[in-house]
Amino acid sequence: MSLKSLCRILTFLVAIAGCAFPAAANELTLLNVSYDPTRELYQDYNTAFAKYWQAKTHDTVSIRQSHGGSGKQARAVIDGLEADVVTLALAYDIDAISEKAGLLPTNWQSRLPKNSAPYTSTIVFLVRKGNPKAIKDWDDLVKPGIAVITPNPKTSGGARWNYLAAWGYALKKYGNDETKAKAFVARLYKNVPVLDSGARGATTTFVERGIGDVLLAWENEAFLAVKELGPEKVEIVVPSLSILAEPPVTIVDKVVDKHRTRDVAQAYLNYLYSPEGQEIAARHYYRPRLESVAAKYAKTFPKVNLFTIDELFGGWQKAQKTHFEDGGVFDQIYLPK
Amino acid sequence: MADRVHNEPAAVRWALIATALLFVGLLLFVPLAAVFTEALSKGLSAYVSALTEPDALSAIRLTLLTAGIAVPLNLLFGLAAAWAIAKFEFTGKQILITLIDLPFAVSPVISGLIYVLLFGLQGWLGPWLAAHDIKLLFAVPGLVLATIFVTVPFVARELIPLMQEQGTEEEEAAMVLGASGFQTFRRVTLPNIKWGLLYGVILCNARAMGEFGAVSVVSGHIRGLTNTLPLHVEILYNEYDFAAAFAVASLLALLALLTLVLKSVVEWKALQQRESATRTAGEGPLP
Amino acid sequence: MIVRPRSILPGFGLAMGFTLLYLSLIVLIPLSCIFLKSATLTWSQFWNTVTAPRVLASYRLTFGASLISASINALFGLLVAWVLVRYRFPGRRLVDAVVDLPFALPTAVAGIALTAVYSAHGWIGQYLEPLGIKVAFTPFGVVVALTFIGLPFVVRTVQPVLEDVEAELEEAAASLGATWWQTVTRVILPTLWPALLTGFSLAFARAVGEYGSVIFIAGNRPMVSEITPLLIMTKLEQYDYAGATAIAVVMLVASFVLLLLINLLQYWSRKSYGLDDTAELLDG
């Protein structure tokens, strides 16, 4: 191998490398850093929004997606992943981005309607077809011999909603007795054989690997599982009481200012609240906020009594501190003393 | 080696063979077969579409690009390190060899973590990089760096003992006869080490294309942009698209099988070269 | 410290300079970040982080499973090497080539394949389920994955040594009246010890750091089936960088010690048994 051919090879490699960094054309690009279950939602939504933006401004916008566990994604943004918008599972993760990296102001949640959550969801149960273990409500989850699948609350946003939903139920059941609630939730987690790090992993474990009797899942995940993996395999059971999950969205100020994409990013999020955006959300089993769309899809979404995190837990900051920090309640019940 | 002395009774021999085959079969063959079976479980057209879908194609491109940069760089490094270590005497040689082996001892997750600590926004160089709009982390350069880190030792580890074994006589003879440094290297050293070099490159490439843990930490998982083939497999797996995940995995498995074949060929050639060298030993320096 | 050698061969400065520069930029400086970052913790914080119950449980799993899998590999790897070197049977060349599969196969592919095979509905798992043996999502599964990963290290380290065992030794033993069992245990096996130990250590070191193939098949339950590399990731996702790096430091120190041990073992085996084929011995 002569020096000449080595040089030729290197030049060739540099040329390929150049292709990996496409020249910035006049088209706009947004990076939407989102959590796991929204893959299908944003696939559809991005196409719709691009069309809308093209018609409105004659500019082409392409939206890149990144998905992963909500906390993991937030961590990536803090470390420098340049997200124009983040659409995560819980407000706490976006608070963390604001706190630790200063990429957006602390009052971000009030900038968009409804706590910056254009759609909501809740926590339901996914059980085997025919419900062989007759699981009707949270009480059935703590019975001995029932295997419950739920992800790890320390890494999965969905898992934290699961935990808080269980806790909320226990509080209502035992008349706000925190100790009894703690014992209840502890018994529930004793029944958990596998703790995946994300919501998708948990669903895979339950449906594909056939582990567990019941999966605690986002409502939209549960619907998706039934649709994709077969109504002959699984069915949904709605508990008597559950938590209103509000997955929030926001632009990341420092990034959009740097990329000069503030306008299109803002429009991207606003469009989520529009009738078409709400339709797409509803089609993907997210509960829409807009009354008209909600009425249209009322049959899809079962009625369930919902409480919010603010009502029972005083908001995310408090809940995170009490339950999910190192040494918090989850650690206390999950780890030996 | 062809005429082995076997004192063990035939029964023992066959029992051992059977056990070994069972072990290898269960541990190695079955999972390998599972990859292909699962990949084709939805039919051939689903298999092909999984591989030609845009995100898969960009994953293939990215994997090729990453390996295309990491392997030649590590090749250069391996040559330089082996030259310095094998052909010269100096103190601290063993320490240098151990340092080169370091990435072998580091868990892939940690390999990725170190670059986050270095280039992340909260890390040492992060703010400076961001200010100058240089994207290393969560972009292709970060992936390449992490891959380079993990595969640094491969070529060097092959070349160092090989060149040490070959000694310096031939090169010195060439120098004495008037060859320049580069000529000596090209015409004396390289031919002697070419099979070891190739071997190291093949292994380096297999690892570079297959790296998962380190790349997962620095990737950002931007679909169609910062996902290599192994990461794409994970994404598909998490989307319930198991047939597609295994389809992409089968591509990597085929690469692995190709690696094995090439390895065997190179080993055989190297053996031939060694045997012919011992045969012609005493007949003077090789051409 | 590095003495300029007296040699007529050129290029020492260039080669050495490039080597050191490359090594520093790519390996040493990034690695030092780990130590620097965890130095921001006070000693007691560091100690508390790395000795927390969950972390200790992960060490037990990681190091324990690695030890078990390396031992299995030592035993069966020896067997496989033995059979490959000493016997002829149909398919021998195929098996010989496939032994390196774990070395060539990406860890993520190995991970999903092993999970598919050993889960309750998998090819092998379905036979083990009724027997009550759960492989996937248990520490057992971790051991299986690590055994897969480590096999080539033992086989490839022992093979060349076994090949070099001189036929005369065995013949001499036989002619002196040794049974085949005695020949094996008292003549052949002792020569294999250094190589076997080296292979064991290599498999162990590799297993300790393994991530890709294990996370799919492990249950990731804290305190039960959570490996240390995963714990590092988890801490990162909780924005606890210092904690993650503290645990990483522990792993690094353990790995470096292992590395030194392996290099010493290889040095010893080269010395004691005067093996020519050092290139093959160090392969892996």
PDB file of N, CA and C in Angstrom, chain B residues 174-210:
ATOM      1  N   ALA B 174      17.984  -4.239   4.894  1.00  0.00           N
ATOM      2  CA  ALA B 174      17.539  -3.367   3.797  1.00  0.00           C
ATOM      3  C   ALA B 174      18.160  -1.986   3.904  1.00  0.00           C
ATOM      4  N   MET B 175      18.185  -1.464   5.144  1.00  0.00           N
ATOM      5  CA  MET B 175      18.772  -0.133   5.345  1.00  0.00           C
ATOM      6  C   MET B 175      20.245  -0.132   4.938  1.00  0.00           C
ATOM      7  N   VAL B 176      20.907  -1.192   5.364  1.00  0.00           N
ATOM      8  CA  VAL B 176      22.332  -1.283   5.051  1.00  0.00           C
ATOM      9  C   VAL B 176      22.534  -1.305   3.536  1.00  0.00           C
ATOM     10  N   LEU B 177      21.599  -1.960   2.839  1.00  0.00           N
ATOM     11  CA  LEU B 177      21.731  -2.050   1.385  1.00  0.00           C
ATOM     12  C   LEU B 177      21.303  -0.774   0.689  1.00  0.00           C
ATOM     13  N   GLY B 178      20.901   0.247   1.467  1.00  0.00           N
ATOM     14  CA  GLY B 178      20.651   1.556   0.872  1.00  0.00           C
ATOM     15  C   GLY B 178      19.205   1.954   0.718  1.00  0.00           C
ATOM     16  N   ALA B 179      18.285   1.149   1.227  1.00  0.00           N
ATOM     17  CA  ALA B 179      16.875   1.535   1.085  1.00  0.00           C
ATOM     18  C   ALA B 179      16.550   2.678   2.030  1.00  0.00           C
ATOM     19  N   SER B 180      15.625   3.545   1.634  1.00  0.00           N
ATOM     20  CA  SER B 180      15.187   4.610   2.540  1.00  0.00           C
ATOM     21  C   SER B 180      14.218   4.016   3.547  1.00  0.00           C
ATOM     22  N   GLY B 181      13.853   4.818   4.532  1.00  0.00           N
ATOM     23  CA  GLY B 181      12.961   4.342   5.586  1.00  0.00           C
ATOM     24  C   GLY B 181      11.653   3.832   5.002  1.00  0.00           C
ATOM     25  N   PHE B 182      11.042   4.662   4.146  1.00  0.00           N
ATOM     26  CA  PHE B 182       9.740   4.282   3.607  1.00  0.00           C
ATOM     27  C   PHE B 182       9.823   3.052   2.725  1.00  0.00           C
ATOM     28  N   GLN B 183      10.896   3.001   1.926  1.00  0.00           N
ATOM     29  CA  GLN B 183      11.059   1.837   1.072  1.00  0.00           C
ATOM     30  C   GLN B 183      11.161   0.570   1.902  1.00  0.00           C
ATOM     31  N   THR B 184      11.951   0.686   2.974  1.00  0.00           N
ATOM     32  CA  THR B 184      12.105  -0.475   3.852  1.00  0.00           C
ATOM     33  C   THR B 184      10.751  -0.915   4.378  1.00  0.00           C
ATOM     34  N   PHE B 185      10.012   0.081   4.832  1.00  0.00           N
ATOM     35  CA  PHE B 185       8.720  -0.234   5.418  1.00  0.00           C
ATOM     36  C   PHE B 185       7.816  -0.900   4.396  1.00  0.00           C
ATOM     37  N   ARG B 186       7.773  -0.310   3.226  1.00  0.00           N
ATOM     38  CA  ARG B 186       6.828  -0.791   2.219  1.00  0.00           C
ATOM     39  C   ARG B 186       7.204  -2.153   1.696  1.00  0.00           C
ATOM     40  N   ARG B 187       8.507  -2.359   1.453  1.00  0.00           N
ATOM     41  CA  ARG B 187       8.867  -3.587   0.757  1.00  0.00           C
ATOM     42  C   ARG B 187       9.387  -4.691   1.623  1.00  0.00           C
ATOM     43  N   VAL B 188       9.753  -4.366   2.844  1.00  0.00           N
ATOM     44  CA  VAL B 188      10.241  -5.420   3.721  1.00  0.00           C
ATOM     45  C   VAL B 188       9.225  -5.727   4.809  1.00  0.00           C
ATOM     46  N   THR B 189       8.834  -4.672   5.546  1.00  0.00           N
ATOM     47  CA  THR B 189       7.965  -4.906   6.685  1.00  0.00           C
ATOM     48  C   THR B 189       6.557  -5.306   6.263  1.00  0.00           C
ATOM     49  N   LEU B 190       5.951  -4.477   5.407  1.00  0.00           N
ATOM     50  CA  LEU B 190       4.551  -4.719   5.064  1.00  0.00           C
ATOM     51  C   LEU B 190       4.275  -6.127   4.536  1.00  0.00           C
ATOM     52  N   PRO B 191       5.049  -6.599   3.583  1.00  0.00           N
ATOM     53  CA  PRO B 191       4.747  -7.955   3.107  1.00  0.00           C
ATOM     54  C   PRO B 191       4.791  -8.989   4.220  1.00  0.00           C
ATOM     55  N   ASN B 192       5.717  -8.774   5.178  1.00  0.00           N
ATOM     56  CA  ASN B 192       5.809  -9.744   6.269  1.00  0.00           C
ATOM     57  C   ASN B 192       4.601  -9.727   7.178  1.00  0.00           C
ATOM     58  N   ILE B 193       4.035  -8.514   7.352  1.00  0.00           N
ATOM     59  CA  ILE B 193       2.950  -8.423   8.325  1.00  0.00           C
ATOM     60  C   ILE B 193       1.579  -8.399   7.678  1.00  0.00           C
ATOM     61  N   LYS B 194       1.528  -8.549   6.361  1.00  0.00           N
ATOM     62  CA  LYS B 194       0.251  -8.245   5.708  1.00  0.00           C
ATOM     63  C   LYS B 194      -0.908  -9.099   6.209  1.00  0.00           C
ATOM     64  N   TRP B 195      -0.640 -10.370   6.538  1.00  0.00           N
ATOM     65  CA  TRP B 195      -1.770 -11.181   7.005  1.00  0.00           C
ATOM     66  C   TRP B 195      -2.199 -10.787   8.406  1.00  0.00           C
ATOM     67  N   GLY B 196      -1.239 -10.499   9.256  1.00  0.00           N
ATOM     68  CA  GLY B 196      -1.598 -10.043  10.598  1.00  0.00           C
ATOM     69  C   GLY B 196      -2.357  -8.732  10.532  1.00  0.00           C
ATOM     70  N   LEU B 197      -1.903  -7.873   9.621  1.00  0.00           N
ATOM     71  CA  LEU B 197      -2.547  -6.578   9.439  1.00  0.00           C
ATOM     72  C   LEU B 197      -3.992  -6.765   9.001  1.00  0.00           C
ATOM     73  N   LEU B 198      -4.160  -7.605   8.015  1.00  0.00           N
ATOM     74  CA  LEU B 198      -5.497  -7.863   7.481  1.00  0.00           C
ATOM     75  C   LEU B 198      -6.398  -8.436   8.568  1.00  0.00           C
ATOM     76  N   TYR B 199      -5.839  -9.358   9.309  1.00  0.00           N
ATOM     77  CA  TYR B 199      -6.573  -9.990  10.407  1.00  0.00           C
ATOM     78  C   TYR B 199      -7.064  -8.932  11.386  1.00  0.00           C
ATOM     79  N   GLY B 200      -6.143  -8.064  11.786  1.00  0.00           N
ATOM     80  CA  GLY B 200      -6.510  -7.010  12.730  1.00  0.00           C
ATOM     81  C   GLY B 200      -7.559  -6.090  12.150  1.00  0.00           C
ATOM     82  N   VAL B 201      -7.427  -5.754  10.869  1.00  0.00           N
ATOM     83  CA  VAL B 201      -8.398  -4.859  10.235  1.00  0.00           C
ATOM     84  C   VAL B 201      -9.779  -5.508  10.194  1.00  0.00           C
ATOM     85  N   ILE B 202      -9.814  -6.796   9.887  1.00  0.00           N
ATOM     86  CA  ILE B 202     -11.100  -7.491   9.822  1.00  0.00           C
ATOM     87  C   ILE B 202     -11.792  -7.466  11.186  1.00  0.00           C
ATOM     88  N   LEU B 203     -11.039  -7.774  12.238  1.00  0.00           N
ATOM     89  CA  LEU B 203     -11.624  -7.765  13.576  1.00  0.00           C
ATOM     90  C   LEU B 203     -12.051  -6.359  13.968  1.00  0.00           C
ATOM     91  N   CYS B 204     -11.180  -5.396  13.677  1.00  0.00           N
ATOM     92  CA  CYS B 204     -11.469  -4.000  14.005  1.00  0.00           C
ATOM     93  C   CYS B 204     -12.759  -3.573  13.330  1.00  0.00           C
ATOM     94  N   ASN B 205     -12.891  -3.916  12.075  1.00  0.00           N
ATOM     95  CA  ASN B 205     -14.085  -3.522  11.334  1.00  0.00           C
ATOM     96  C   ASN B 205     -15.346  -4.167  11.899  1.00  0.00           C
ATOM     97  N   ALA B 206     -15.239  -5.466  12.243  1.00  0.00           N
ATOM     98  CA  ALA B 206     -16.412  -6.153  12.787  1.00  0.00           C
ATOM     99  C   ALA B 206     -16.884  -5.460  14.060  1.00  0.00           C
ATOM    100  N   ARG B 207     -15.923  -5.112  14.903  1.00  0.00           N
ATOM    101  CA  ARG B 207     -16.291  -4.459  16.153  1.00  0.00           C
ATOM    102  C   ARG B 207     -16.816  -3.051  15.910  1.00  0.00           C
ATOM    103  N   ALA B 208     -16.197  -2.343  14.962  1.00  0.00           N
ATOM    104  CA  ALA B 208     -16.609  -0.970  14.700  1.00  0.00           C
ATOM    105  C   ALA B 208     -18.034  -0.930  14.177  1.00  0.00           C
ATOM    106  N   MET B 209     -18.368  -1.861  13.299  1.00  0.00           N
ATOM    107  CA  MET B 209     -19.718  -1.848  12.743  1.00  0.00           C
ATOM    108  C   MET B 209     -20.747  -2.327  13.752  1.00  0.00           C
ATOM    109  N   GLY B 210     -20.292  -3.127  14.703  1.00  0.00           N
ATOM    110  CA  GLY B 210     -21.263  -3.724  15.607  1.00  0.00           C
ATOM    111  C   GLY B 210     -21.391  -3.034  16.941  1.00  0.00           C
TER     112      GLY B 210
END
